[in-house]
mmCIF file of C-alpha atoms in Angstrom:
data_model
loop_
_atom_site.group_PDB
_atom_site.id
_atom_site.type_symbol
_atom_site.label_atom_id
_atom_site.label_comp_id
_atom_site.label_asym_id
_atom_site.label_seq_id
_atom_site.Cartn_x
_atom_site.Cartn_y
_atom_site.Cartn_z
ATOM 1 C CA MET B 1 -18.176 -28.351 -18.787
ATOM 2 C CA VAL B 2 -16.304 -31.829 -17.844
ATOM 3 C CA VAL B 3 -15.020 -32.464 -22.464
ATOM 4 C CA HIS B 4 -14.259 -36.016 -22.789
ATOM 5 C CA PRO B 5 -10.141 -36.188 -22.493
ATOM 6 C CA ARG B 6 -10.100 -37.466 -26.688
ATOM 7 C CA VAL B 7 -11.865 -34.075 -26.961
ATOM 8 C CA GLN B 8 -9.551 -31.836 -24.423
ATOM 9 C CA THR B 9 -6.555 -33.777 -26.181
ATOM 10 C CA LEU B 10 -7.788 -32.491 -29.965
ATOM 11 C CA THR B 11 -8.867 -29.249 -29.390
ATOM 12 C CA GLN B 12 -5.141 -28.708 -27.092
ATOM 13 C CA ALA B 13 -3.686 -30.008 -30.180
ATOM 14 C CA PHE B 14 -4.764 -27.992 -32.642
ATOM 15 C CA LEU B 15 -4.497 -25.407 -30.570
ATOM 16 C CA ALA B 16 -0.920 -26.075 -29.961
ATOM 17 C CA ASN B 17 -0.470 -26.075 -33.450
ATOM 18 C CA ALA B 18 -2.216 -23.149 -34.600
ATOM 19 C CA ASP B 19 -0.949 -20.634 -32.799
ATOM 20 C CA GLN B 20 2.668 -22.484 -33.815
ATOM 21 C CA GLU B 21 1.464 -21.837 -37.270
ATOM 22 C CA ALA B 22 -0.209 -18.931 -37.099
ATOM 23 C CA PRO B 23 -0.464 -16.675 -33.657
ATOM 24 C CA GLY B 24 -3.321 -14.774 -33.217
ATOM 25 C CA LEU B 25 -5.218 -16.389 -36.029
ATOM 26 C CA VAL B 26 -7.675 -18.662 -34.462
ATOM 27 C CA GLN B 27 -9.202 -16.290 -31.767
ATOM 28 C CA GLY B 28 -11.982 -18.693 -30.308
ATOM 29 C CA LEU B 29 -12.905 -21.743 -30.063
ATOM 30 C CA TYR B 30 -16.465 -23.363 -29.956
ATOM 31 C CA LEU B 31 -17.116 -27.131 -29.482
ATOM 32 C CA THR B 32 -20.756 -27.837 -30.501
ATOM 33 C CA GLY B 33 -22.831 -31.489 -31.077
ATOM 34 C CA SER B 34 -22.797 -33.959 -29.444
ATOM 35 C CA VAL B 35 -20.199 -32.765 -26.718
ATOM 36 C CA ALA B 36 -22.005 -29.335 -25.839
ATOM 37 C CA LEU B 37 -25.527 -31.733 -25.682
ATOM 38 C CA GLY B 38 -23.374 -33.642 -23.334
ATOM 39 C CA ASP B 39 -23.584 -36.892 -26.274
ATOM 40 C CA PHE B 40 -20.195 -37.558 -26.822
ATOM 41 C CA ARG B 41 -19.690 -41.352 -27.514
ATOM 42 C CA PRO B 42 -16.190 -42.141 -28.507
ATOM 43 C CA HIS B 43 -16.695 -45.240 -30.776
ATOM 44 C CA THR B 44 -19.426 -42.920 -33.301
ATOM 45 C CA SER B 45 -19.202 -39.251 -32.864
ATOM 46 C CA ASP B 46 -17.553 -36.318 -34.151
ATOM 47 C CA VAL B 47 -15.978 -33.107 -32.361
ATOM 48 C CA ASP B 48 -18.055 -30.447 -33.927
ATOM 49 C CA PHE B 49 -16.347 -26.877 -33.639
ATOM 50 C CA VAL B 50 -16.959 -23.757 -34.276
ATOM 51 C CA ILE B 51 -13.377 -21.708 -34.926
ATOM 52 C CA VAL B 52 -13.356 -17.787 -34.979
ATOM 53 C CA THR B 53 -10.981 -15.106 -36.321
ATOM 54 C CA GLU B 54 -10.777 -11.469 -37.104
ATOM 55 C CA ARG B 55 -11.238 -11.992 -40.404
ATOM 56 C CA HIS B 56 -11.923 -14.547 -43.780
ATOM 57 C CA PRO B 57 -8.007 -15.998 -44.144
ATOM 58 C CA VAL B 58 -7.467 -15.667 -47.241
ATOM 59 C CA GLY B 59 -4.252 -16.325 -49.321
ATOM 60 C CA GLU B 60 -1.550 -17.746 -46.906
ATOM 61 C CA GLU B 61 -3.846 -17.708 -43.997
ATOM 62 C CA LEU B 62 -5.971 -20.093 -46.404
ATOM 63 C CA ASP B 63 -2.919 -22.001 -46.362
ATOM 64 C CA ALA B 64 -1.821 -22.937 -43.063
ATOM 65 C CA LEU B 65 -5.459 -23.542 -41.626
ATOM 66 C CA ARG B 66 -5.177 -26.062 -44.378
ATOM 67 C CA ARG B 67 -1.630 -27.467 -42.447
ATOM 68 C CA ILE B 68 -3.139 -26.792 -39.115
ATOM 69 C CA HIS B 69 -5.635 -29.175 -39.655
ATOM 70 C CA HIS B 70 -3.519 -31.512 -41.298
ATOM 71 C CA ARG B 71 -1.332 -31.585 -38.463
ATOM 72 C CA THR B 72 -3.374 -31.867 -35.645
ATOM 73 C CA GLY B 73 -5.494 -34.640 -37.808
ATOM 74 C CA HIS B 74 -2.362 -37.072 -38.151
ATOM 75 C CA GLN B 75 -1.864 -36.312 -33.804
ATOM 76 C CA VAL B 76 -4.786 -37.077 -33.209
ATOM 77 C CA PRO B 77 -6.436 -38.990 -35.922
ATOM 78 C CA ALA B 78 -9.327 -40.129 -34.203
ATOM 79 C CA PRO B 79 -12.527 -38.470 -33.097
ATOM 80 C CA GLN B 80 -12.830 -36.381 -36.628
ATOM 81 C CA PHE B 81 -12.758 -32.485 -36.135
ATOM 82 C CA ASN B 82 -15.358 -30.920 -38.316
ATOM 83 C CA GLY B 83 -17.066 -27.708 -38.515
ATOM 84 C CA ILE B 84 -16.712 -24.572 -40.230
ATOM 85 C CA HIS B 85 -14.411 -21.609 -40.137
ATOM 86 C CA VAL B 86 -15.861 -18.207 -39.152
ATOM 87 C CA THR B 87 -15.752 -14.551 -37.889
ATOM 88 C CA TRP B 88 -16.953 -12.662 -35.011
ATOM 89 C CA ASP B 89 -19.297 -10.480 -36.939
ATOM 90 C CA GLU B 90 -20.665 -13.677 -38.855
ATOM 91 C CA LEU B 91 -22.383 -14.825 -35.078
ATOM 92 C CA GLY B 92 -24.368 -11.687 -35.254
ATOM 93 C CA ARG B 93 -25.603 -12.565 -38.185
ATOM 94 C CA ASP B 94 -28.164 -15.123 -40.081
ATOM 95 C CA PRO B 95 -26.522 -17.979 -40.845
ATOM 96 C CA SER B 96 -28.124 -17.774 -44.693
ATOM 97 C CA GLU B 97 -26.027 -14.495 -45.239
ATOM 98 C CA CYS B 98 -22.991 -16.359 -44.553
ATOM 99 C CA GLY B 99 -22.475 -18.019 -47.783
ATOM 100 C CA PRO B 100 -19.551 -20.502 -48.437
ATOM 101 C CA VAL B 101 -16.665 -20.643 -45.425
ATOM 102 C CA PRO B 102 -13.168 -22.964 -44.555
ATOM 103 C CA SER B 103 -14.681 -25.980 -43.680
ATOM 104 C CA VAL B 104 -13.796 -29.363 -42.290
ATOM 105 C CA ILE B 105 -16.375 -31.812 -43.493
ATOM 106 C CA ASN B 106 -15.480 -35.837 -42.449
ATOM 107 C CA GLY B 107 -12.046 -34.915 -41.745
ATOM 108 C CA ARG B 108 -11.174 -33.245 -45.301
ATOM 109 C CA PHE B 109 -10.322 -29.522 -45.041
ATOM 110 C CA ARG B 110 -12.285 -27.373 -48.070
ATOM 111 C CA ALA B 111 -11.757 -23.526 -48.652
ATOM 112 C CA ARG B 112 -15.534 -22.727 -48.736
ATOM 113 C CA ALA B 113 -18.058 -25.056 -48.198
ATOM 114 C CA THR B 114 -21.466 -24.266 -46.511
ATOM 115 C CA ALA B 115 -22.892 -27.782 -44.726
ATOM 116 C CA ASP B 116 -22.649 -26.447 -41.035
ATOM 117 C CA VAL B 117 -23.530 -23.403 -41.734
ATOM 118 C CA ASN B 118 -26.989 -23.388 -40.205
ATOM 119 C CA PRO B 119 -29.640 -22.313 -37.531
ATOM 120 C CA VAL B 120 -28.661 -26.084 -35.591
ATOM 121 C CA THR B 121 -25.113 -24.315 -35.108
ATOM 122 C CA TRP B 122 -25.481 -20.991 -34.442
ATOM 123 C CA HIS B 123 -28.580 -22.167 -31.653
ATOM 124 C CA VAL B 124 -26.278 -24.898 -30.011
ATOM 125 C CA LEU B 125 -23.186 -22.551 -29.788
ATOM 126 C CA ALA B 126 -25.947 -19.364 -28.255
ATOM 127 C CA GLU B 127 -27.491 -21.909 -25.906
ATOM 128 C CA ARG B 128 -24.866 -24.922 -25.069
ATOM 129 C CA GLY B 129 -21.515 -24.001 -27.095
ATOM 130 C CA VAL B 130 -18.199 -25.128 -24.685
ATOM 131 C CA THR B 131 -16.033 -22.800 -24.757
ATOM 132 C CA ALA B 132 -11.944 -23.616 -25.611
ATOM 133 C CA ARG B 133 -10.857 -20.081 -25.903
ATOM 134 C CA GLY B 134 -12.390 -16.859 -26.432
ATOM 135 C CA PRO B 135 -15.438 -15.490 -24.608
ATOM 136 C CA HIS B 136 -17.586 -17.508 -22.912
ATOM 137 C CA PRO B 137 -20.959 -17.697 -25.282
ATOM 138 C CA VAL B 138 -23.123 -15.934 -23.648
ATOM 139 C CA GLU B 139 -20.510 -13.047 -23.569
ATOM 140 C CA LEU B 140 -21.242 -13.120 -27.536
ATOM 141 C CA ASP B 141 -24.011 -12.135 -29.689
ATOM 142 C CA VAL B 142 -24.778 -14.391 -31.354
ATOM 143 C CA TRP B 143 -27.899 -14.818 -33.891
ATOM 144 C CA ASP B 144 -30.637 -16.975 -32.595
ATOM 145 C CA GLU B 145 -33.903 -17.104 -34.300
ATOM 146 C CA PRO B 146 -36.239 -20.139 -33.569
ATOM 147 C CA GLU B 147 -38.661 -19.904 -36.555
ATOM 148 C CA SER B 148 -35.689 -19.898 -38.336
ATOM 149 C CA LEU B 149 -34.423 -23.067 -36.610
ATOM 150 C CA ARG B 150 -37.822 -25.043 -37.593
ATOM 151 C CA THR B 151 -37.545 -23.898 -40.754
ATOM 152 C CA TRP B 152 -34.521 -25.080 -41.576
ATOM 153 C CA SER B 153 -35.065 -28.326 -40.099
ATOM 154 C CA LEU B 154 -38.032 -28.825 -42.538
ATOM 155 C CA GLY B 155 -35.722 -28.224 -45.170
ATOM 156 C CA SER B 156 -33.327 -30.652 -43.951
ATOM 157 C CA LEU B 157 -35.844 -33.633 -44.091
ATOM 158 C CA ASP B 158 -37.151 -32.043 -47.216
ATOM 159 C CA GLU B 159 -34.666 -32.056 -49.298
ATOM 160 C CA GLN B 160 -31.549 -33.910 -47.523
ATOM 161 C CA TRP B 161 -32.874 -36.977 -45.692
ATOM 162 C CA ARG B 162 -35.635 -37.610 -48.602
ATOM 163 C CA ARG B 163 -32.617 -38.136 -50.802
ATOM 164 C CA TRP B 164 -30.959 -39.717 -49.089
ATOM 165 C CA ARG B 165 -34.057 -42.287 -47.947
ATOM 166 C CA GLU B 166 -34.283 -42.398 -51.791
ATOM 167 C CA LYS B 167 -31.132 -43.548 -52.468
ATOM 168 C CA ALA B 168 -30.342 -45.829 -49.412
ATOM 169 C CA GLY B 169 -33.378 -47.973 -50.466
ATOM 170 C CA ARG B 170 -31.409 -49.165 -53.373
ATOM 171 C CA LEU B 171 -29.336 -51.961 -51.793
ATOM 172 C CA VAL B 172 -26.500 -52.353 -54.575
ATOM 173 C CA THR B 173 -25.364 -48.856 -53.604
ATOM 174 C CA PRO B 174 -22.475 -47.710 -51.617
ATOM 175 C CA ARG B 175 -25.038 -45.872 -49.476
ATOM 176 C CA GLY B 176 -27.953 -48.809 -49.655
ATOM 177 C CA LEU B 177 -24.927 -51.198 -48.625
ATOM 178 C CA ALA B 178 -23.811 -49.186 -45.928
ATOM 179 C CA VAL B 179 -27.129 -49.056 -44.375
ATOM 180 C CA LEU B 180 -26.617 -52.954 -43.648
ATOM 181 C CA GLY B 181 -23.782 -51.860 -40.855
ATOM 182 C CA SER B 182 -24.483 -50.458 -38.174
ATOM 183 C CA LEU B 183 -24.049 -47.675 -37.468
ATOM 184 C CA ALA B 184 -25.346 -46.215 -40.773
ATOM 185 C CA PRO B 185 -28.975 -47.080 -39.667
ATOM 186 C CA SER B 186 -28.463 -45.481 -36.054
ATOM 187 C CA TRP B 187 -27.052 -42.305 -37.296
ATOM 188 C CA SER B 188 -29.907 -42.035 -40.331
ATOM 189 C CA VAL B 189 -33.247 -42.747 -37.556
ATOM 190 C CA LEU B 190 -31.702 -40.888 -35.035
ATOM 191 C CA SER B 191 -30.605 -37.896 -37.269
ATOM 192 C CA VAL B 192 -34.133 -37.848 -38.331
ATOM 193 C CA SER B 193 -35.711 -37.879 -35.071
ATOM 194 C CA ARG B 194 -33.892 -35.241 -34.012
ATOM 195 C CA LEU B 195 -35.197 -32.765 -36.921
ATOM 196 C CA HIS B 196 -38.901 -34.066 -35.959
ATOM 197 C CA PHE B 197 -38.179 -33.447 -32.167
ATOM 198 C CA THR B 198 -37.341 -29.676 -33.530
ATOM 199 C CA LEU B 199 -40.386 -29.537 -35.543
ATOM 200 C CA LYS B 200 -42.237 -30.047 -32.633
ATOM 201 C CA THR B 201 -40.607 -28.392 -29.762
ATOM 202 C CA GLY B 202 -38.588 -25.451 -31.300
ATOM 203 C CA GLU B 203 -35.187 -26.823 -29.399
ATOM 204 C CA ILE B 204 -32.057 -29.426 -30.144
ATOM 205 C CA THR B 205 -31.495 -31.728 -28.591
ATOM 206 C CA SER B 206 -28.904 -34.881 -28.575
ATOM 207 C CA LYS B 207 -29.195 -38.101 -30.904
ATOM 208 C CA SER B 208 -29.516 -40.339 -27.441
ATOM 209 C CA GLY B 209 -32.405 -37.523 -26.320
ATOM 210 C CA ALA B 210 -34.011 -37.858 -29.868
ATOM 211 C CA GLY B 211 -33.860 -41.722 -29.343
ATOM 212 C CA ALA B 212 -35.292 -41.437 -25.863
ATOM 213 C CA TYR B 213 -37.829 -38.891 -27.695
ATOM 214 C CA ALA B 214 -38.902 -41.320 -30.536
ATOM 215 C CA LEU B 215 -39.632 -44.054 -28.245
ATOM 216 C CA HIS B 216 -42.803 -41.621 -26.674
ATOM 217 C CA ALA B 217 -43.858 -39.682 -29.892
ATOM 218 C CA PHE B 218 -44.524 -42.635 -32.657
ATOM 219 C CA PRO B 219 -46.189 -45.719 -32.389
ATOM 220 C CA GLU B 220 -45.230 -49.204 -30.380
ATOM 221 C CA ARG B 221 -44.069 -50.909 -33.403
ATOM 222 C CA TRP B 222 -41.362 -48.529 -33.862
ATOM 223 C CA GLN B 223 -39.788 -49.033 -30.633
ATOM 224 C CA ARG B 224 -37.451 -52.069 -32.055
ATOM 225 C CA ILE B 225 -36.026 -50.762 -33.898
ATOM 226 C CA VAL B 226 -35.503 -46.933 -31.854
ATOM 227 C CA ASN B 227 -33.897 -48.997 -29.101
ATOM 228 C CA GLU B 228 -31.636 -50.919 -31.345
ATOM 229 C CA CYS B 229 -30.053 -47.714 -33.196
ATOM 230 C CA LEU B 230 -29.735 -45.698 -29.233
ATOM 231 C CA ARG B 231 -27.812 -49.856 -28.286
ATOM 232 C CA VAL B 232 -26.099 -49.087 -31.165
ATOM 233 C CA ARG B 233 -25.126 -45.375 -30.003
ATOM 234 C CA ARG B 234 -24.512 -46.592 -26.470
ATOM 235 C CA GLY B 235 -21.845 -48.933 -27.679
ATOM 236 C CA ALA B 236 -23.420 -51.781 -26.051
ATOM 237 C CA ARG B 237 -21.937 -55.343 -26.130
ATOM 238 C CA SER B 238 -25.890 -57.236 -26.187
ATOM 239 C CA PRO B 239 -26.421 -58.596 -28.987
ATOM 240 C CA SER B 240 -28.950 -56.933 -31.900
ATOM 241 C CA LEU B 241 -32.556 -57.094 -31.464
ATOM 242 C CA TYR B 242 -32.738 -58.157 -35.209
ATOM 243 C CA GLU B 243 -32.098 -61.612 -36.960
ATOM 244 C CA SER B 244 -30.857 -59.963 -39.573
ATOM 245 C CA ALA B 245 -28.848 -57.115 -41.087
ATOM 246 C CA LEU B 246 -31.266 -56.865 -43.887
ATOM 247 C CA ALA B 247 -33.855 -56.709 -41.489
ATOM 248 C CA ARG B 248 -32.409 -53.736 -39.510
ATOM 249 C CA ARG B 249 -31.628 -52.600 -42.503
ATOM 250 C CA ARG B 250 -35.527 -52.764 -44.027
ATOM 251 C CA ALA B 251 -37.048 -51.159 -40.530
ATOM 252 C CA ALA B 252 -34.515 -48.538 -40.372
ATOM 253 C CA LEU B 253 -35.763 -47.519 -44.114
ATOM 254 C CA ASP B 254 -39.397 -47.582 -43.390
ATOM 255 C CA TYR B 255 -39.005 -46.088 -39.623
ATOM 256 C CA ILE B 256 -37.161 -42.535 -41.987
ATOM 257 C CA GLU B 257 -39.908 -42.757 -44.683
ATOM 258 C CA MET B 258 -42.388 -43.043 -41.472
ATOM 259 C CA VAL B 259 -40.661 -39.871 -39.915
ATOM 260 C CA LEU B 260 -40.210 -37.832 -43.080
ATOM 261 C CA ASP B 261 -44.142 -38.203 -44.175
ATOM 262 C CA GLU B 262 -45.258 -37.235 -40.068
ATOM 263 C CA SER B 263 -42.957 -34.470 -39.735
ATOM 264 C CA LEU B 264 -43.839 -32.662 -43.812
ATOM 265 C CA ARG B 265 -47.676 -33.022 -43.344
ATOM 266 C CA PRO B 266 -49.115 -29.631 -42.274
ATOM 267 C CA GLY B 267 -49.359 -28.280 -38.566
ATOM 268 C CA LEU B 268 -46.697 -30.273 -37.107
ATOM 269 C CA ALA B 269 -44.291 -27.122 -36.201
ATOM 270 C CA THR B 270 -45.452 -25.288 -32.644
#
């Protein structure tokens, strides 16, 4: 698979820094997320990774990883390089058994986190992962259980996204104000649409794929906000489909609430 030049520059810089700082530590580097799903957008996407080491880094190795990511971020500030560090053994197990692992979230290195340790990451790696270093994913025994994918997606909607919708509904808050912009509505509307798609089909799609799905999955009244979010996702120069940021914010929040209600009703999942 041919990746975007910015993605290639970023991964090459990381591997060069890793090999200089801690030779032999990074044994595998796989790209997931929008890169693997063929939907990388330079103006909005980050680069999601799964980095594999023989064992969990501790002490000096953990400090070295922190320095490697810090240096890479300075050399290639955009797109962000976000993801997790796991072992070969962990890729063959249910991610719920892994616990917190070294991660990079929103460009910040964390010694222990669980944000991306989930069935979606494992599934995309197994099915579509892009290899920058290491054996091809088909040669690995990557755990991939469809029912867990659905269960996790349902939990994400019921817990994470219900809370997100509640906080975003308060205008005079950082999250509420963020939804007055264009990126937050696009990201959130297409993200919940992806989860609905997974519950309905048992598969994973990109944000753009989720938008195309939503145009047919939901009543016509929701097409305007979905098309607006796809317009933003594509970086189109055409004017907004809404007369004001407040109107778009309202439509996005209403759409998310509708998808939550639809997704959490009994009998949706296949």
